Amino acid sequence: MPPAIAELIDAFTDAFNRNDLDAVMAAFADDAEYRPGDGKVHRGRAAIRAAFTPQFTGAFGAMRFDPEDRLIDEAARKAALRWICRHDMSGAHGKRVSPLFRLAIRLRHGSRVGWHGIDVFHFDPAGKITGKFTYANYGRPRLSRDLGVPL
């Protein structure tokens, strides 16, 4: 019997926050689909890994996802997770961030910012993610200095 969906979501979020791309990718089924909310669709582990790579290589500073709420439907093998994504672009964390992007964010918001989003997950019977669908305002994220608490 696969682990409960709550445990799978906790492990997935923990892997993201440890910046462990291999552990994140191990959570996905081979034929999984990821829709990051920007109109793109990434199918299969290789495409999903490529989509996640900038986050894990520091392109947006140090990132962390802090869950705020979740809704789990074990019978349907689905979950929704509402979170705050926090970015720290200060000091060593900001070295891989585009200088222009870092300057624009710092001038308006400071070096630590955050924004809200939600992920909807679908799981197969073995407990692997078959779908990850992210919803957030990507055209203009509502960055907020008060959400950018230290990591």
Short mmCIF file of C-alpha atoms in Angstrom, two decimals:
data_model
loop_
_atom_site.label_atom_id
_atom_site.label_comp_id
_atom_site.label_asym_id
_atom_site.label_seq_id
_atom_site.Cartn_x
_atom_site.Cartn_y
_atom_site.Cartn_z
CA MET A 1 0.00 0.00 0.00
CA PRO A 2 1.45 3.42 -0.96
CA PRO A 3 2.01 6.09 1.67
CA ALA A 4 -0.85 8.45 2.46
CA ILE A 5 -1.08 11.44 0.16
CA ALA A 6 -0.38 13.79 3.08
CA GLU A 7 2.97 12.04 3.60
CA LEU A 8 3.77 12.24 -0.11
CA ILE A 9 3.02 15.98 -0.19
CA ASP A 10 5.15 16.57 2.93
CA ALA A 11 8.09 14.63 1.44
CA PHE A 12 7.77 16.44 -1.90
CA THR A 13 7.70 19.88 -0.23
CA ASP A 14 10.62 18.93 2.01
CA ALA A 15 12.68 17.85 -1.03
CA PHE A 16 11.98 21.21 -2.71
CA ASN A 17 13.00 23.07 0.41
CA ARG A 18 16.22 21.03 0.73
CA ASN A 19 16.94 21.95 -2.90
CA ASP A 20 17.10 18.23 -3.77
CA LEU A 21 16.06 17.96 -7.41
CA ASP A 22 16.71 14.20 -7.53
CA ALA A 23 14.31 13.59 -4.62
CA VAL A 24 11.70 15.86 -6.23
CA MET A 25 11.99 13.97 -9.52
CA ALA A 26 11.70 10.59 -7.77
CA ALA A 27 8.18 11.62 -6.72
CA PHE A 28 6.98 11.78 -10.35
CA ALA A 29 5.66 8.95 -12.50
CA ASP A 30 7.56 8.44 -15.76
CA ASP A 31 4.68 9.86 -17.82
CA ALA A 32 3.76 12.70 -15.45
CA GLU A 33 2.58 16.09 -16.62
CA TYR A 34 3.55 19.44 -15.09
CA ARG A 35 1.70 22.65 -15.93
CA PRO A 36 3.42 25.56 -14.18
CA GLY A 37 0.62 28.02 -14.85
CA ASP A 38 2.40 29.98 -17.55
CA GLY A 39 0.69 28.19 -20.43
CA LYS A 40 3.44 25.59 -20.88
CA VAL A 41 3.01 21.84 -20.52
CA HIS A 42 5.93 19.60 -19.57
CA ARG A 43 5.40 15.85 -20.08
CA GLY A 44 7.71 13.17 -18.77
CA ARG A 45 10.46 13.30 -16.18
CA ALA A 46 13.11 14.78 -18.50
CA ALA A 47 10.89 17.72 -19.48
CA ILE A 48 9.79 18.30 -15.89
CA ARG A 49 13.40 18.21 -14.66
CA ALA A 50 14.37 20.77 -17.29
CA ALA A 51 11.50 23.03 -16.19
CA PHE A 52 12.56 22.80 -12.53
CA THR A 53 16.32 23.19 -13.10
CA PRO A 54 16.41 27.03 -12.91
CA GLN A 55 14.77 26.94 -9.47
CA PHE A 56 17.29 24.40 -8.21
CA THR A 57 20.34 26.19 -9.61
CA GLY A 58 19.58 29.49 -7.91
CA ALA A 59 18.20 31.45 -10.88
CA PHE A 60 15.63 33.00 -8.51
CA GLY A 61 17.78 33.03 -5.37
CA ALA A 62 17.20 30.60 -2.54
CA MET A 63 13.61 29.39 -2.70
CA ARG A 64 11.34 27.75 -0.17
CA PHE A 65 7.69 26.75 -0.22
CA ASP A 66 5.83 27.15 3.05
CA PRO A 67 2.47 25.36 3.04
CA GLU A 68 -0.47 27.35 4.35
CA ASP A 69 -3.34 24.98 3.70
CA ARG A 70 -4.08 21.70 2.00
CA LEU A 71 -7.01 19.65 0.92
CA ILE A 72 -6.58 15.91 0.35
CA ASP A 73 -8.91 13.44 -1.32
CA GLU A 74 -7.39 9.99 -0.70
CA ALA A 75 -10.14 8.19 -2.64
CA ALA A 76 -9.60 10.30 -5.77
CA ARG A 77 -5.77 10.32 -5.26
CA LYS A 78 -5.69 14.13 -5.48
CA ALA A 79 -4.50 16.99 -3.31
CA ALA A 80 -4.39 20.77 -3.36
CA LEU A 81 -1.64 22.64 -1.53
CA ARG A 82 -1.77 26.40 -0.94
CA TRP A 83 1.64 27.89 -0.21
CA ILE A 84 3.87 30.94 0.02
CA CYS A 85 6.94 30.82 -2.19
CA ARG A 86 9.75 32.75 -0.52
CA HIS A 87 12.83 34.01 -2.36
CA ASP A 88 16.04 35.17 -0.73
CA MET A 89 18.27 37.05 -3.17
CA SER A 90 20.61 38.47 -0.56
CA GLY A 91 24.31 37.72 -0.29
CA ALA A 92 25.42 34.36 -1.67
CA HIS A 93 21.81 33.42 -2.49
CA GLY A 94 21.63 36.16 -5.12
CA LYS A 95 24.84 35.36 -6.99
CA ARG A 96 23.12 33.23 -9.66
CA VAL A 97 20.18 35.60 -10.13
CA SER A 98 20.24 37.77 -13.24
CA PRO A 99 21.65 41.14 -12.13
CA LEU A 100 18.83 43.05 -13.85
CA PHE A 101 16.13 40.86 -12.28
CA ARG A 102 17.76 41.09 -8.86
CA LEU A 103 18.05 44.89 -9.12
CA ALA A 104 14.42 45.30 -10.22
CA ILE A 105 13.15 43.14 -7.36
CA ARG A 106 15.41 44.76 -4.77
CA LEU A 107 14.45 48.30 -5.78
CA ARG A 108 10.76 47.57 -5.43
CA HIS A 109 10.59 44.88 -2.76
CA GLY A 110 13.95 44.28 -1.11
CA SER A 111 16.13 41.17 -1.31
CA ARG A 112 13.61 38.82 0.34
CA VAL A 113 10.17 38.48 -1.18
CA GLY A 114 7.30 36.03 -1.29
CA TRP A 115 4.13 35.31 -3.20
CA HIS A 116 1.12 33.02 -2.93
CA GLY A 117 0.18 30.07 -5.14
CA ILE A 118 -1.53 26.72 -5.18
CA ASP A 119 -0.62 23.32 -6.60
CA VAL A 120 -3.09 20.61 -7.50
CA PHE A 121 -1.56 17.13 -7.52
CA HIS A 122 -2.82 13.88 -9.07
CA PHE A 123 -1.32 10.57 -7.92
CA ASP A 124 -1.30 7.07 -9.38
CA PRO A 125 -2.11 4.03 -7.19
CA ALA A 126 1.62 3.54 -6.48
CA GLY A 127 1.86 7.02 -4.95
CA LYS A 128 3.70 8.72 -7.83
CA ILE A 129 2.69 12.17 -9.05
CA THR A 130 0.99 11.95 -12.45
CA GLY A 131 0.00 15.61 -12.59
CA LYS A 132 1.19 18.81 -10.94
CA PHE A 133 -0.80 21.89 -11.84
CA THR A 134 0.34 25.23 -10.44
CA TYR A 135 -1.89 28.28 -10.18
CA ALA A 136 -0.45 31.71 -9.51
CA ASN A 137 -0.29 35.10 -11.16
CA TYR A 138 2.82 34.68 -13.30
CA GLY A 139 2.31 37.77 -15.41
CA ARG A 140 2.62 39.93 -12.32
CA PRO A 141 3.20 38.01 -9.13
CA ARG A 142 2.07 39.87 -6.07
CA LEU A 143 5.48 40.05 -4.48
CA SER A 144 5.44 41.29 -0.95
CA ARG A 145 8.31 42.26 1.31
CA ASP A 146 6.47 41.00 4.41
CA LEU A 147 6.22 37.50 2.88
CA GLY A 148 9.98 37.39 2.31
CA VAL A 149 10.97 36.45 5.84
CA PRO A 150 14.46 34.98 6.25
CA LEU A 151 14.96 31.38 5.11
#
